[in-house]
Amino acid sequence: MSTDLWMWVILASVISFGVKLLGYLLPESIFDNPKVVTTANFVTIGMLAALVATNTFADSGSLAIDARLAALVAALIALMLRAPFLVVLLVGAAAAALVRMM
């Protein structure tokens, strides 16, 4: 790996640690504000949705429709049927395995 890449990894780690530390240093009254709580919840949901979309549809910078999409759809159906989390994971993994076997 290049030195330049490690510089970015270390910088991201320091920024992440700084943001976490800032959360501990801010007064608790800031986090009692309903607008802050709502914003934090929406940002969390948005980041998780972006992560799922990126990991499902991206492959080396291009759009990819493959077994990952089948796994996501199968897991979504299991979630809609209110299956336990472990079952959701197993259903998604089984769907991806079946599609890859074809």
PDB file of C-alpha atoms in Angstrom:
ATOM      1  CA  MET A   1       0.000   0.000   0.000  1.00  0.00           C
ATOM      2  CA  SER A   2       1.168   3.467  -0.672  1.00  0.00           C
ATOM      3  CA  THR A   3       2.107   5.972   1.984  1.00  0.00           C
ATOM      4  CA  ASP A   4      -0.522   8.342   0.629  1.00  0.00           C
ATOM      5  CA  LEU A   5      -3.296   5.829   1.335  1.00  0.00           C
ATOM      6  CA  TRP A   6      -2.117   5.318   4.923  1.00  0.00           C
ATOM      7  CA  MET A   7      -2.099   9.083   5.431  1.00  0.00           C
ATOM      8  CA  TRP A   8      -5.807   9.195   4.489  1.00  0.00           C
ATOM      9  CA  VAL A   9      -6.608   6.211   6.730  1.00  0.00           C
ATOM     10  CA  ILE A  10      -4.887   7.843   9.708  1.00  0.00           C
ATOM     11  CA  LEU A  11      -6.551  11.205   8.968  1.00  0.00           C
ATOM     12  CA  ALA A  12      -9.994   9.569   8.822  1.00  0.00           C
ATOM     13  CA  SER A  13      -9.276   7.773  12.102  1.00  0.00           C
ATOM     14  CA  VAL A  14      -8.239  11.005  13.826  1.00  0.00           C
ATOM     15  CA  ILE A  15     -11.335  12.823  12.540  1.00  0.00           C
ATOM     16  CA  SER A  16     -13.569   9.950  13.675  1.00  0.00           C
ATOM     17  CA  PHE A  17     -11.987   9.963  17.134  1.00  0.00           C
ATOM     18  CA  GLY A  18     -12.339  13.760  17.326  1.00  0.00           C
ATOM     19  CA  VAL A  19     -16.040  13.669  16.464  1.00  0.00           C
ATOM     20  CA  LYS A  20     -16.617  10.946  19.054  1.00  0.00           C
ATOM     21  CA  LEU A  21     -14.686  12.929  21.682  1.00  0.00           C
ATOM     22  CA  LEU A  22     -16.661  16.060  20.826  1.00  0.00           C
ATOM     23  CA  GLY A  23     -19.866  14.158  21.582  1.00  0.00           C
ATOM     24  CA  TYR A  24     -18.616  13.461  25.102  1.00  0.00           C
ATOM     25  CA  LEU A  25     -17.453  17.033  25.672  1.00  0.00           C
ATOM     26  CA  LEU A  26     -20.661  18.803  24.603  1.00  0.00           C
ATOM     27  CA  PRO A  27     -23.207  19.572  27.341  1.00  0.00           C
ATOM     28  CA  GLU A  28     -26.078  17.114  27.667  1.00  0.00           C
ATOM     29  CA  SER A  29     -28.634  19.892  27.189  1.00  0.00           C
ATOM     30  CA  ILE A  30     -27.736  20.044  23.487  1.00  0.00           C
ATOM     31  CA  PHE A  31     -28.788  16.420  23.032  1.00  0.00           C
ATOM     32  CA  ASP A  32     -32.102  16.966  24.824  1.00  0.00           C
ATOM     33  CA  ASN A  33     -33.301  19.198  21.976  1.00  0.00           C
ATOM     34  CA  PRO A  34     -35.927  17.283  19.917  1.00  0.00           C
ATOM     35  CA  LYS A  35     -34.574  18.756  16.658  1.00  0.00           C
ATOM     36  CA  VAL A  36     -31.117  17.347  17.378  1.00  0.00           C
ATOM     37  CA  VAL A  37     -32.562  13.911  18.171  1.00  0.00           C
ATOM     38  CA  THR A  38     -34.691  13.921  15.001  1.00  0.00           C
ATOM     39  CA  THR A  39     -31.774  15.049  12.852  1.00  0.00           C
ATOM     40  CA  ALA A  40     -29.469  12.412  14.328  1.00  0.00           C
ATOM     41  CA  ASN A  41     -32.066   9.694  13.675  1.00  0.00           C
ATOM     42  CA  PHE A  42     -32.581  10.753  10.043  1.00  0.00           C
ATOM     43  CA  VAL A  43     -28.847  11.016   9.373  1.00  0.00           C
ATOM     44  CA  THR A  44     -28.337   7.516  10.783  1.00  0.00           C
ATOM     45  CA  ILE A  45     -31.104   6.068   8.596  1.00  0.00           C
ATOM     46  CA  GLY A  46     -29.803   7.889   5.523  1.00  0.00           C
ATOM     47  CA  MET A  47     -26.236   6.687   6.042  1.00  0.00           C
ATOM     48  CA  LEU A  48     -27.369   3.090   6.565  1.00  0.00           C
ATOM     49  CA  ALA A  49     -29.519   3.221   3.413  1.00  0.00           C
ATOM     50  CA  ALA A  50     -26.593   4.636   1.424  1.00  0.00           C
ATOM     51  CA  LEU A  51     -24.299   1.904   2.732  1.00  0.00           C
ATOM     52  CA  VAL A  52     -26.780  -0.837   1.789  1.00  0.00           C
ATOM     53  CA  ALA A  53     -27.315   0.651  -1.689  1.00  0.00           C
ATOM     54  CA  THR A  54     -23.595   1.040  -2.306  1.00  0.00           C
ATOM     55  CA  ASN A  55     -22.781  -2.495  -1.180  1.00  0.00           C
ATOM     56  CA  THR A  56     -25.688  -3.965  -3.153  1.00  0.00           C
ATOM     57  CA  PHE A  57     -25.431  -2.171  -6.486  1.00  0.00           C
ATOM     58  CA  ALA A  58     -21.809  -0.984  -6.821  1.00  0.00           C
ATOM     59  CA  ASP A  59     -18.974  -3.061  -8.220  1.00  0.00           C
ATOM     60  CA  SER A  60     -15.658  -1.378  -9.051  1.00  0.00           C
ATOM     61  CA  GLY A  61     -17.328   1.953  -9.722  1.00  0.00           C
ATOM     62  CA  SER A  62     -20.088   0.589 -11.969  1.00  0.00           C
ATOM     63  CA  LEU A  63     -23.648  -0.607 -11.506  1.00  0.00           C
ATOM     64  CA  ALA A  64     -23.966  -4.327 -10.804  1.00  0.00           C
ATOM     65  CA  ILE A  65     -27.118  -6.416 -10.637  1.00  0.00           C
ATOM     66  CA  ASP A  66     -26.142  -9.828  -9.278  1.00  0.00           C
ATOM     67  CA  ALA A  67     -26.694 -12.223  -6.369  1.00  0.00           C
ATOM     68  CA  ARG A  68     -26.457  -9.383  -3.859  1.00  0.00           C
ATOM     69  CA  LEU A  69     -29.745  -7.959  -5.138  1.00  0.00           C
ATOM     70  CA  ALA A  70     -31.459 -11.342  -4.729  1.00  0.00           C
ATOM     71  CA  ALA A  71     -30.089 -11.566  -1.191  1.00  0.00           C
ATOM     72  CA  LEU A  72     -31.384  -8.081  -0.360  1.00  0.00           C
ATOM     73  CA  VAL A  73     -34.851  -8.824  -1.750  1.00  0.00           C
ATOM     74  CA  ALA A  74     -35.052 -12.162   0.094  1.00  0.00           C
ATOM     75  CA  ALA A  75     -33.923 -10.543   3.349  1.00  0.00           C
ATOM     76  CA  LEU A  76     -36.460  -7.741   2.865  1.00  0.00           C
ATOM     77  CA  ILE A  77     -39.250 -10.271   2.418  1.00  0.00           C
ATOM     78  CA  ALA A  78     -38.126 -12.104   5.561  1.00  0.00           C
ATOM     79  CA  LEU A  79     -38.126  -8.794   7.450  1.00  0.00           C
ATOM     80  CA  MET A  80     -41.625  -8.002   6.204  1.00  0.00           C
ATOM     81  CA  LEU A  81     -42.738 -11.398   7.515  1.00  0.00           C
ATOM     82  CA  ARG A  82     -41.222 -10.402  10.878  1.00  0.00           C
ATOM     83  CA  ALA A  83     -38.655 -13.180  10.922  1.00  0.00           C
ATOM     84  CA  PRO A  84     -35.959 -13.067  13.626  1.00  0.00           C
ATOM     85  CA  PHE A  85     -32.709 -11.355  12.646  1.00  0.00           C
ATOM     86  CA  LEU A  86     -30.727 -14.589  12.377  1.00  0.00           C
ATOM     87  CA  VAL A  87     -33.371 -16.028  10.042  1.00  0.00           C
ATOM     88  CA  VAL A  88     -33.192 -12.880   7.908  1.00  0.00           C
ATOM     89  CA  LEU A  89     -29.421 -13.313   7.588  1.00  0.00           C
ATOM     90  CA  LEU A  90     -29.738 -16.990   6.694  1.00  0.00           C
ATOM     91  CA  VAL A  91     -32.463 -16.313   4.108  1.00  0.00           C
ATOM     92  CA  GLY A  92     -30.344 -13.617   2.466  1.00  0.00           C
ATOM     93  CA  ALA A  93     -27.268 -15.830   2.421  1.00  0.00           C
ATOM     94  CA  ALA A  94     -29.229 -18.766   1.008  1.00  0.00           C
ATOM     95  CA  ALA A  95     -30.736 -16.582  -1.725  1.00  0.00           C
ATOM     96  CA  ALA A  96     -27.298 -15.294  -2.737  1.00  0.00           C
ATOM     97  CA  ALA A  97     -25.894 -18.828  -2.752  1.00  0.00           C
ATOM     98  CA  LEU A  98     -28.751 -20.139  -4.905  1.00  0.00           C
ATOM     99  CA  VAL A  99     -28.399 -17.338  -7.439  1.00  0.00           C
ATOM    100  CA  ARG A 100     -24.633 -17.837  -7.624  1.00  0.00           C
ATOM    101  CA  MET A 101     -25.120 -21.574  -8.226  1.00  0.00           C
ATOM    102  CA  MET A 102     -27.246 -20.882 -11.313  1.00  0.00           C
TER     103      MET A 102
END
